[in-house]
């Protein structure tokens, strides 16, 4: 990716995203030294924000252009969305947004469009409220989600669907996991207070802390020494749900990038045999980095967890964590590009993967052992429906209810819905082998 001005660079990233050439994370990582470090935060805000409000912005743009742009001008289409996003949602002076966005047309090799971009943005400024009101006549624009997903979430959560969609459109909090094997949460909160970082304890997991404002990890006391990690509070519930204790053999399937693996090791103070598996070697590098920073040790294998002949030695496990691949509809606020990348047709493919993994890994569990099935989805098709089907075909499987005062109790398992000021959306179900 060649060096470009910030807004042109953002337009290229988003046009590649819309053509399914990668996610925001993968495409943004390729910018490298092409963006001034002082501009990287603004680049991220523009890309993430435009994805977050894409369906609304697109409905506004359709009112401002007489005919759709050609497919070869997808980058210009994205540039216009970026301009509207900045004018409506960011505290950047209007004149600066218009001037910089118009100038980006030349960097994209589309100087002919300078007049078009200038006219569209100025027309938006003249009539922004009316344009927004008209756009929001459609549900896609009003809730800033694809219509298929709105319908799915509404059907699954008739009493909560609007709150779920609203939470998905918020900026996520920065949540920490304290390494309680080395420091107490109370002591770490005091350490944060000493460096003037405002924070408060979470309410679900004993290791969780919420920062009032995000900050670079290097400014966190003891981060490099392994006293704390960044992890959503919902994920921090996993060790207690697994009923961990020293001396167990534990499998973490689909383990990368390793936050849950490391928390498991912290919880048993490394007095357990932990095997972490993932089929993505690149993401497993992050797991190795996390283990090294936290001074922890686990066996790590690059493999498909569902194809056991390539990794399993035949020795069964006391505990298995299956954090299954899913639609990620519970973490949209952290990854708003999910709205654009995910398709309704993906759900059946994911269900097949989830079912195959659950059936395969069950053979690796000891009698009396526990398997924790989890996803970061809010859709029952990937959660309680999967567990129901599994139980109907596994006579030696027993569902264990989760006694808790958090989340929504399902027929099978428990669902956390995204909380604007707290946890991500997550599903958990505990299965015991008879």
Short mmCIF file of C-alpha atoms in Angstrom, two decimals:
data_model
loop_
_atom_site.label_atom_id
_atom_site.label_comp_id
_atom_site.label_asym_id
_atom_site.label_seq_id
_atom_site.Cartn_x
_atom_site.Cartn_y
_atom_site.Cartn_z
CA UNK A 1 0.00 0.00 0.00
CA UNK A 2 1.64 3.24 -1.14
CA UNK A 3 1.99 6.33 1.02
CA UNK A 4 -1.12 8.53 0.84
CA UNK A 5 -2.65 11.45 2.76
CA UNK A 6 -4.65 10.26 5.77
CA UNK A 7 -8.14 10.55 4.27
CA UNK A 8 -7.14 8.97 0.97
CA UNK A 9 -5.50 6.18 2.93
CA UNK A 10 -8.69 5.63 4.91
CA UNK A 11 -10.72 5.53 1.68
CA UNK A 12 -8.46 2.82 0.23
CA UNK A 13 -8.69 0.74 3.43
CA UNK A 14 -12.49 0.94 3.46
CA UNK A 15 -12.85 0.17 -0.25
CA UNK A 16 -10.71 -2.95 0.22
CA UNK A 17 -12.82 -3.88 3.23
CA UNK A 18 -16.04 -3.57 1.23
CA UNK A 19 -14.60 -5.85 -1.45
CA UNK A 20 -13.86 -8.46 1.24
CA UNK A 21 -10.07 -8.14 0.90
CA UNK A 22 -9.51 -8.15 4.66
CA UNK A 23 -10.70 -6.83 8.00
CA UNK A 24 -9.98 -3.43 9.51
CA UNK A 25 -7.34 -5.05 11.70
CA UNK A 26 -5.48 -6.74 8.84
CA UNK A 27 -5.78 -3.84 6.41
CA UNK A 28 -4.77 -1.22 9.00
CA UNK A 29 -1.77 -3.30 10.06
CA UNK A 30 -0.37 -2.97 6.54
CA UNK A 31 -0.08 0.81 6.84
CA UNK A 32 3.19 0.43 8.76
CA UNK A 33 5.33 3.54 8.29
CA UNK A 34 3.03 4.97 5.65
CA UNK A 35 1.12 7.06 8.19
CA UNK A 36 2.61 9.62 10.55
CA UNK A 37 2.35 8.24 14.13
CA UNK A 38 0.54 11.42 15.17
CA UNK A 39 -2.14 10.68 12.56
CA UNK A 40 -2.63 6.97 13.29
CA UNK A 41 -5.25 7.60 15.99
CA UNK A 42 -7.30 9.77 13.63
CA UNK A 43 -6.96 7.18 10.85
CA UNK A 44 -8.31 4.52 13.19
CA UNK A 45 -11.17 6.73 14.38
CA UNK A 46 -12.19 7.56 10.80
CA UNK A 47 -12.06 3.94 9.60
CA UNK A 48 -13.78 2.45 12.66
CA UNK A 49 -16.34 5.24 12.87
CA UNK A 50 -17.27 5.06 9.20
CA UNK A 51 -17.80 1.30 9.56
CA UNK A 52 -19.81 1.81 12.75
CA UNK A 53 -22.22 4.20 11.02
CA UNK A 54 -21.85 2.89 7.45
CA UNK A 55 -25.52 2.07 6.87
CA UNK A 56 -26.62 5.48 8.07
CA UNK A 57 -23.90 7.34 6.16
CA UNK A 58 -24.69 5.42 2.98
CA UNK A 59 -28.40 6.28 3.27
CA UNK A 60 -27.45 9.95 3.58
CA UNK A 61 -25.07 9.79 0.62
CA UNK A 62 -27.72 8.25 -1.64
CA UNK A 63 -29.71 11.47 -1.21
CA UNK A 64 -26.75 13.65 -2.20
CA UNK A 65 -25.66 12.03 -5.46
CA UNK A 66 -27.89 11.72 -8.50
CA UNK A 67 -26.61 8.29 -9.53
CA UNK A 68 -24.40 5.65 -7.87
CA UNK A 69 -20.67 5.81 -8.56
CA UNK A 70 -19.10 3.15 -10.75
CA UNK A 71 -17.59 0.06 -9.17
CA UNK A 72 -14.08 1.25 -10.09
CA UNK A 73 -14.72 4.36 -8.00
CA UNK A 74 -15.38 2.48 -4.74
CA UNK A 75 -12.55 4.42 -3.11
CA UNK A 76 -14.26 7.70 -4.03
CA UNK A 77 -17.55 6.39 -2.61
CA UNK A 78 -15.72 5.62 0.65
CA UNK A 79 -14.07 9.03 0.63
CA UNK A 80 -17.50 10.68 0.54
CA UNK A 81 -18.69 8.50 3.44
CA UNK A 82 -15.56 9.46 5.37
CA UNK A 83 -16.27 13.16 4.77
CA UNK A 84 -19.88 12.89 5.96
CA UNK A 85 -18.79 10.88 9.03
CA UNK A 86 -16.29 13.56 10.06
CA UNK A 87 -18.75 16.39 9.56
CA UNK A 88 -21.46 14.69 11.59
CA UNK A 89 -19.59 12.77 14.29
CA UNK A 90 -16.12 14.29 14.81
CA UNK A 91 -15.02 17.55 16.35
CA UNK A 92 -12.98 18.59 13.35
CA UNK A 93 -13.64 22.06 11.88
CA UNK A 94 -15.97 21.83 8.90
CA UNK A 95 -13.64 23.78 6.61
CA UNK A 96 -10.76 21.41 7.42
CA UNK A 97 -12.87 18.33 6.70
CA UNK A 98 -14.06 19.71 3.35
CA UNK A 99 -10.63 20.94 2.26
CA UNK A 100 -8.76 17.77 3.23
CA UNK A 101 -11.38 15.43 1.79
CA UNK A 102 -11.45 17.34 -1.52
CA UNK A 103 -7.65 17.30 -1.65
CA UNK A 104 -7.66 13.52 -1.17
CA UNK A 105 -9.26 13.08 -4.61
CA UNK A 106 -5.96 14.01 -6.25
CA UNK A 107 -4.04 11.46 -4.17
CA UNK A 108 -6.54 8.82 -5.33
CA UNK A 109 -5.95 9.83 -8.95
CA UNK A 110 -9.45 11.24 -9.28
CA UNK A 111 -8.95 14.96 -9.53
CA UNK A 112 -12.03 15.09 -11.78
CA UNK A 113 -14.14 14.42 -8.66
CA UNK A 114 -13.00 17.48 -6.68
CA UNK A 115 -16.14 19.41 -7.57
CA UNK A 116 -18.38 16.43 -6.77
CA UNK A 117 -16.83 15.90 -3.32
CA UNK A 118 -16.95 19.61 -2.52
CA UNK A 119 -20.62 19.86 -3.55
CA UNK A 120 -21.71 16.73 -1.67
CA UNK A 121 -20.08 17.79 1.59
CA UNK A 122 -21.32 21.37 1.42
CA UNK A 123 -24.85 20.24 0.58
CA UNK A 124 -24.73 17.94 3.59
CA UNK A 125 -23.70 20.84 5.83
CA UNK A 126 -26.61 22.94 4.55
CA UNK A 127 -29.28 20.33 5.29
CA UNK A 128 -27.76 17.72 7.60
CA UNK A 129 -30.73 17.29 9.96
CA UNK A 130 -33.27 16.83 7.19
CA UNK A 131 -31.00 14.38 5.37
CA UNK A 132 -30.50 12.37 8.54
CA UNK A 133 -34.24 12.31 9.28
CA UNK A 134 -35.00 11.02 5.79
CA UNK A 135 -32.24 8.43 5.99
CA UNK A 136 -33.51 7.14 9.32
CA UNK A 137 -36.86 6.22 7.80
CA UNK A 138 -35.13 2.90 7.08
CA UNK A 139 -34.22 0.54 9.92
CA UNK A 140 -30.75 -0.07 8.48
CA UNK A 141 -29.94 3.62 8.80
CA UNK A 142 -31.74 4.22 12.10
CA UNK A 143 -29.98 1.34 13.87
CA UNK A 144 -26.80 1.38 11.71
CA UNK A 145 -26.87 -2.41 11.16
CA UNK A 146 -27.60 -4.60 8.14
CA UNK A 147 -31.28 -5.48 7.97
CA UNK A 148 -30.73 -9.25 8.23
CA UNK A 149 -28.88 -8.80 11.51
CA UNK A 150 -31.50 -6.43 12.92
CA UNK A 151 -34.15 -9.07 12.21
CA UNK A 152 -32.09 -11.87 13.77
CA UNK A 153 -31.34 -9.93 16.95
CA UNK A 154 -34.94 -8.73 17.24
CA UNK A 155 -36.24 -12.31 16.93
CA UNK A 156 -33.71 -13.62 19.47
CA UNK A 157 -34.13 -10.85 22.04
CA UNK A 158 -37.57 -9.22 21.64
CA UNK A 159 -37.23 -7.37 24.95
CA UNK A 160 -33.60 -6.29 24.50
CA UNK A 161 -32.93 -5.95 20.77
CA UNK A 162 -32.86 -2.15 20.60
CA UNK A 163 -30.52 -1.98 23.59
CA UNK A 164 -28.22 -4.54 21.94
CA UNK A 165 -28.08 -2.55 18.70
CA UNK A 166 -27.49 0.71 20.59
CA UNK A 167 -24.67 -0.89 22.61
CA UNK A 168 -23.07 -2.15 19.39
CA UNK A 169 -22.82 1.46 18.18
CA UNK A 170 -20.94 2.70 21.26
CA UNK A 171 -17.19 2.96 21.73
CA UNK A 172 -16.11 0.04 23.95
CA UNK A 173 -14.55 0.62 27.36
CA UNK A 174 -10.93 -0.36 27.98
CA UNK A 175 -11.00 -3.25 30.43
CA UNK A 176 -8.07 -4.74 32.30
CA UNK A 177 -7.48 -8.17 33.79
CA UNK A 178 -5.35 -8.04 36.92
CA UNK A 179 -2.90 -10.93 37.35
CA UNK A 180 -4.24 -11.87 40.77
CA UNK A 181 -1.52 -14.48 41.22
CA UNK A 182 0.90 -11.56 41.59
CA UNK A 183 -1.09 -8.55 42.82
CA UNK A 184 -4.58 -7.95 44.23
CA UNK A 185 -7.11 -5.89 42.33
CA UNK A 186 -7.32 -3.43 45.23
CA UNK A 187 -3.55 -2.91 45.18
CA UNK A 188 -3.51 -2.45 41.42
CA UNK A 189 -6.32 0.12 41.63
CA UNK A 190 -4.12 2.03 44.08
CA UNK A 191 -1.22 1.81 41.61
CA UNK A 192 -3.44 3.32 38.93
CA UNK A 193 -4.49 6.09 41.29
CA UNK A 194 -0.81 6.92 41.95
CA UNK A 195 -0.25 7.55 38.23
CA UNK A 196 -3.54 9.48 37.87
CA UNK A 197 -5.33 6.87 35.76
CA UNK A 198 -9.02 6.93 36.73
CA UNK A 199 -10.50 3.45 37.02
CA UNK A 200 -13.03 1.32 38.89
CA UNK A 201 -13.52 -2.35 39.68
CA UNK A 202 -15.75 -4.49 37.46
CA UNK A 203 -18.83 -6.18 38.88
CA UNK A 204 -18.70 -9.63 37.23
CA UNK A 205 -15.12 -10.90 37.46
CA UNK A 206 -12.88 -10.43 40.51
CA UNK A 207 -9.93 -9.63 38.24
CA UNK A 208 -11.60 -6.90 36.15
CA UNK A 209 -10.94 -3.16 36.11
CA UNK A 210 -12.50 -0.53 33.84
CA UNK A 211 -10.55 2.57 32.83
CA UNK A 212 -12.48 5.81 32.62
CA UNK A 213 -10.53 6.66 29.47
CA UNK A 214 -8.45 4.40 27.20
CA UNK A 215 -4.71 4.83 27.44
CA UNK A 216 -1.57 3.27 25.90
CA UNK A 217 -0.68 -0.03 27.60
CA UNK A 218 2.85 1.20 28.26
CA UNK A 219 1.42 3.84 30.61
CA UNK A 220 -0.15 1.11 32.79
CA UNK A 221 1.91 0.29 35.92
CA UNK A 222 3.56 -3.11 35.63
CA UNK A 223 2.15 -3.96 32.20
CA UNK A 224 5.48 -5.05 30.77
CA UNK A 225 6.18 -6.99 33.97
CA UNK A 226 2.95 -8.96 33.57
CA UNK A 227 0.85 -7.48 36.39
CA UNK A 228 -2.06 -6.68 34.10
CA UNK A 229 -3.48 -7.44 30.65
CA UNK A 230 -6.20 -5.97 28.43
CA UNK A 231 -9.24 -8.28 28.27
CA UNK A 232 -13.00 -7.80 28.25
CA UNK A 233 -14.74 -8.66 31.52
CA UNK A 234 -17.00 -11.31 29.96
CA UNK A 235 -13.97 -13.39 28.96
CA UNK A 236 -12.61 -13.10 32.48
CA UNK A 237 -15.46 -15.28 33.77
CA UNK A 238 -14.03 -18.38 32.09
CA UNK A 239 -11.69 -19.67 34.85
CA UNK A 240 -14.44 -19.67 37.49
CA UNK A 241 -16.89 -21.33 35.07
CA UNK A 242 -14.34 -24.07 34.43
CA UNK A 243 -14.05 -24.68 38.19
CA UNK A 244 -10.27 -24.67 37.91
CA UNK A 245 -7.91 -26.07 40.49
CA UNK A 246 -4.20 -27.00 40.51
CA UNK A 247 -3.15 -30.30 38.97
CA UNK A 248 -5.72 -30.46 36.18
CA UNK A 249 -5.01 -31.15 32.51
CA UNK A 250 -6.66 -28.39 30.49
CA UNK A 251 -7.22 -27.94 26.76
CA UNK A 252 -7.83 -24.48 25.31
CA UNK A 253 -9.08 -25.09 21.77
CA UNK A 254 -9.17 -22.13 19.35
CA UNK A 255 -6.81 -20.40 21.78
CA UNK A 256 -5.27 -17.47 19.86
CA UNK A 257 -4.48 -14.72 20.67
CA UNK A 258 -4.13 -16.22 24.13
CA UNK A 259 -5.90 -14.01 26.66
CA UNK A 260 -7.99 -16.88 27.98
CA UNK A 261 -5.03 -19.30 28.00
CA UNK A 262 -3.02 -16.88 30.10
CA UNK A 263 -5.90 -16.22 32.49
CA UNK A 264 -6.34 -19.96 33.01
CA UNK A 265 -2.63 -20.26 33.89
CA UNK A 266 -2.80 -17.26 36.22
CA UNK A 267 -5.83 -18.76 37.97
CA UNK A 268 -4.10 -22.06 38.77
CA UNK A 269 -0.75 -20.32 39.39
CA UNK A 270 0.71 -22.41 36.55
CA UNK A 271 0.09 -25.62 38.54
CA UNK A 272 -1.69 -27.34 35.67
CA UNK A 273 -0.92 -28.89 32.31
CA UNK A 274 -2.32 -26.53 29.67
CA UNK A 275 -2.40 -27.28 25.95
CA UNK A 276 -3.34 -24.39 23.65
CA UNK A 277 -4.33 -25.08 20.04
CA UNK A 278 -5.20 -22.83 17.13
CA UNK A 279 -5.04 -23.24 13.36
CA UNK A 280 -3.73 -19.69 12.79
CA UNK A 281 0.04 -19.62 13.21
CA UNK A 282 0.19 -15.83 12.87
CA UNK A 283 -2.29 -15.26 15.69
CA UNK A 284 -0.48 -17.83 17.85
CA UNK A 285 2.55 -15.53 17.77
CA UNK A 286 0.49 -13.18 19.93
CA UNK A 287 -0.13 -16.06 22.35
CA UNK A 288 3.60 -16.71 22.63
CA UNK A 289 4.21 -12.99 23.25
CA UNK A 290 1.55 -12.92 25.97
CA UNK A 291 2.99 -16.00 27.67
CA UNK A 292 6.47 -14.47 27.64
CA UNK A 293 5.32 -11.11 29.05
CA UNK A 294 3.33 -12.80 31.81
CA UNK A 295 6.10 -15.31 32.57
CA UNK A 296 3.80 -18.27 31.96
CA UNK A 297 4.28 -21.59 30.21
CA UNK A 298 1.95 -23.74 28.09
CA UNK A 299 2.26 -26.26 25.31
CA UNK A 300 1.23 -24.55 22.08
CA UNK A 301 0.36 -26.39 18.86
CA UNK A 302 -0.64 -25.09 15.44
CA UNK A 303 -3.46 -27.41 14.38
CA UNK A 304 -7.14 -27.71 13.59
CA UNK A 305 -8.61 -28.64 16.97
CA UNK A 306 -11.30 -30.70 15.24
CA UNK A 307 -8.79 -33.02 13.51
CA UNK A 308 -7.42 -34.78 16.57
CA UNK A 309 -5.08 -37.26 14.90
CA UNK A 310 -2.68 -34.40 14.23
CA UNK A 311 -2.33 -33.21 17.83
CA UNK A 312 -3.98 -35.46 20.46
CA UNK A 313 -1.83 -38.06 22.23
CA UNK A 314 -4.87 -39.97 23.51
CA UNK A 315 -4.56 -38.70 27.10
CA UNK A 316 -7.97 -37.19 28.06
CA UNK A 317 -8.39 -33.77 29.66
CA UNK A 318 -10.06 -32.74 32.91
CA UNK A 319 -11.25 -29.46 31.43
CA UNK A 320 -11.81 -28.25 27.87
CA UNK A 321 -12.48 -24.70 26.80
CA UNK A 322 -14.08 -24.46 23.37
CA UNK A 323 -14.32 -20.78 22.55
CA UNK A 324 -15.78 -21.55 19.15
CA UNK A 325 -15.45 -19.57 15.91
CA UNK A 326 -18.65 -17.56 15.53
CA UNK A 327 -20.33 -14.55 13.94
CA UNK A 328 -18.79 -12.27 16.64
CA UNK A 329 -22.09 -10.40 16.89
CA UNK A 330 -21.45 -9.77 20.59
CA UNK A 331 -18.30 -7.72 19.98
CA UNK A 332 -19.41 -5.46 17.13
CA UNK A 333 -18.61 -2.35 19.17
CA UNK A 334 -14.93 -3.45 19.18
CA UNK A 335 -14.99 -4.62 15.55
CA UNK A 336 -17.61 -2.55 13.68
CA UNK A 337 -16.42 -3.97 10.36
CA UNK A 338 -18.32 -7.14 11.33
CA UNK A 339 -21.43 -5.30 10.10
CA UNK A 340 -19.92 -5.18 6.61
CA UNK A 341 -17.95 -8.43 6.50
CA UNK A 342 -20.47 -10.85 7.97
CA UNK A 343 -23.18 -12.34 5.78
CA UNK A 344 -26.34 -14.15 6.87
CA UNK A 345 -25.22 -17.14 4.82
CA UNK A 346 -22.14 -17.41 7.07
CA UNK A 347 -24.28 -18.64 9.97
CA UNK A 348 -24.90 -22.11 8.59
CA UNK A 349 -21.20 -22.58 7.81
CA UNK A 350 -20.31 -21.48 11.33
CA UNK A 351 -22.92 -23.84 12.83
CA UNK A 352 -21.30 -26.74 11.01
CA UNK A 353 -17.87 -25.80 12.36
CA UNK A 354 -19.20 -25.33 15.91
CA UNK A 355 -21.01 -28.67 15.85
CA UNK A 356 -18.01 -30.52 14.43
CA UNK A 357 -15.63 -29.05 17.01
CA UNK A 358 -17.96 -29.84 19.90
CA UNK A 359 -18.47 -33.44 18.80
CA UNK A 360 -14.77 -34.04 18.16
CA UNK A 361 -13.44 -32.47 21.35
CA UNK A 362 -15.97 -34.33 23.49
CA UNK A 363 -14.02 -37.54 22.86
CA UNK A 364 -10.96 -35.92 24.50
CA UNK A 365 -12.74 -35.23 27.82
CA UNK A 366 -12.37 -37.46 30.87
CA UNK A 367 -15.48 -38.95 32.49
CA UNK A 368 -16.53 -36.44 35.14
CA UNK A 369 -14.71 -33.66 33.29
CA UNK A 370 -16.14 -30.31 32.19
CA UNK A 371 -16.32 -28.73 28.75
CA UNK A 372 -17.12 -25.02 28.58
CA UNK A 373 -18.67 -24.01 25.26
CA UNK A 374 -18.50 -20.27 24.65
CA UNK A 375 -18.91 -17.78 21.83
CA UNK A 376 -18.87 -14.02 21.43
CA UNK A 377 -22.20 -14.24 19.59
CA UNK A 378 -25.67 -13.12 20.69
CA UNK A 379 -27.47 -15.42 18.24
CA UNK A 380 -29.14 -18.57 19.66
CA UNK A 381 -28.39 -20.43 16.41
CA UNK A 382 -24.73 -20.51 17.45
CA UNK A 383 -25.32 -20.90 21.16
CA UNK A 384 -28.16 -22.68 22.94
CA UNK A 385 -29.34 -24.33 19.70
CA UNK A 386 -25.90 -25.89 19.19
CA UNK A 387 -25.84 -27.17 22.77
CA UNK A 388 -29.40 -28.52 22.51
CA UNK A 389 -28.59 -30.49 19.38
CA UNK A 390 -25.39 -31.82 20.92
CA UNK A 391 -27.14 -33.01 24.07
CA UNK A 392 -29.82 -34.76 22.02
CA UNK A 393 -27.14 -36.92 20.37
CA UNK A 394 -24.68 -37.43 23.26
CA UNK A 395 -26.09 -39.73 25.97
CA UNK A 396 -22.99 -39.23 28.17
CA UNK A 397 -23.33 -35.42 28.14
CA UNK A 398 -25.07 -33.53 30.94
CA UNK A 399 -25.86 -29.82 30.92
CA UNK A 400 -24.93 -27.99 34.12
CA UNK A 401 -26.80 -24.78 34.82
CA UNK A 402 -24.84 -21.64 35.64
CA UNK A 403 -25.99 -20.16 38.93
CA UNK A 404 -25.26 -16.45 38.59
CA UNK A 405 -26.80 -13.02 38.95
CA UNK A 406 -25.44 -11.82 35.60
CA UNK A 407 -26.73 -12.20 32.07
CA UNK A 408 -29.86 -13.92 30.79
CA UNK A 409 -30.55 -17.55 31.67
CA UNK A 410 -31.24 -19.55 28.51
CA UNK A 411 -32.80 -23.00 28.14
CA UNK A 412 -29.18 -24.14 27.88
CA UNK A 413 -26.39 -21.92 29.16
CA UNK A 414 -26.28 -18.23 29.97
CA UNK A 415 -26.05 -15.17 27.71
CA UNK A 416 -24.38 -11.86 28.43
CA UNK A 417 -25.64 -9.11 26.14
CA UNK A 418 -23.33 -6.17 25.34
CA UNK A 419 -23.39 -3.55 28.07
CA UNK A 420 -22.57 0.03 26.98
CA UNK A 421 -20.56 0.62 30.16
CA UNK A 422 -19.43 -2.94 30.76
CA UNK A 423 -18.99 -6.37 29.23
CA UNK A 424 -19.14 -7.55 25.63
CA UNK A 425 -21.79 -9.98 24.42
CA UNK A 426 -20.83 -13.56 25.35
CA UNK A 427 -22.48 -16.96 25.70
CA UNK A 428 -21.47 -19.79 28.06
CA UNK A 429 -22.67 -23.35 28.54
CA UNK A 430 -21.12 -25.97 30.85
CA UNK A 431 -21.27 -29.66 29.88
CA UNK A 432 -20.19 -32.54 32.13
CA UNK A 433 -19.22 -35.96 30.86
CA UNK A 434 -21.12 -38.67 32.73
#
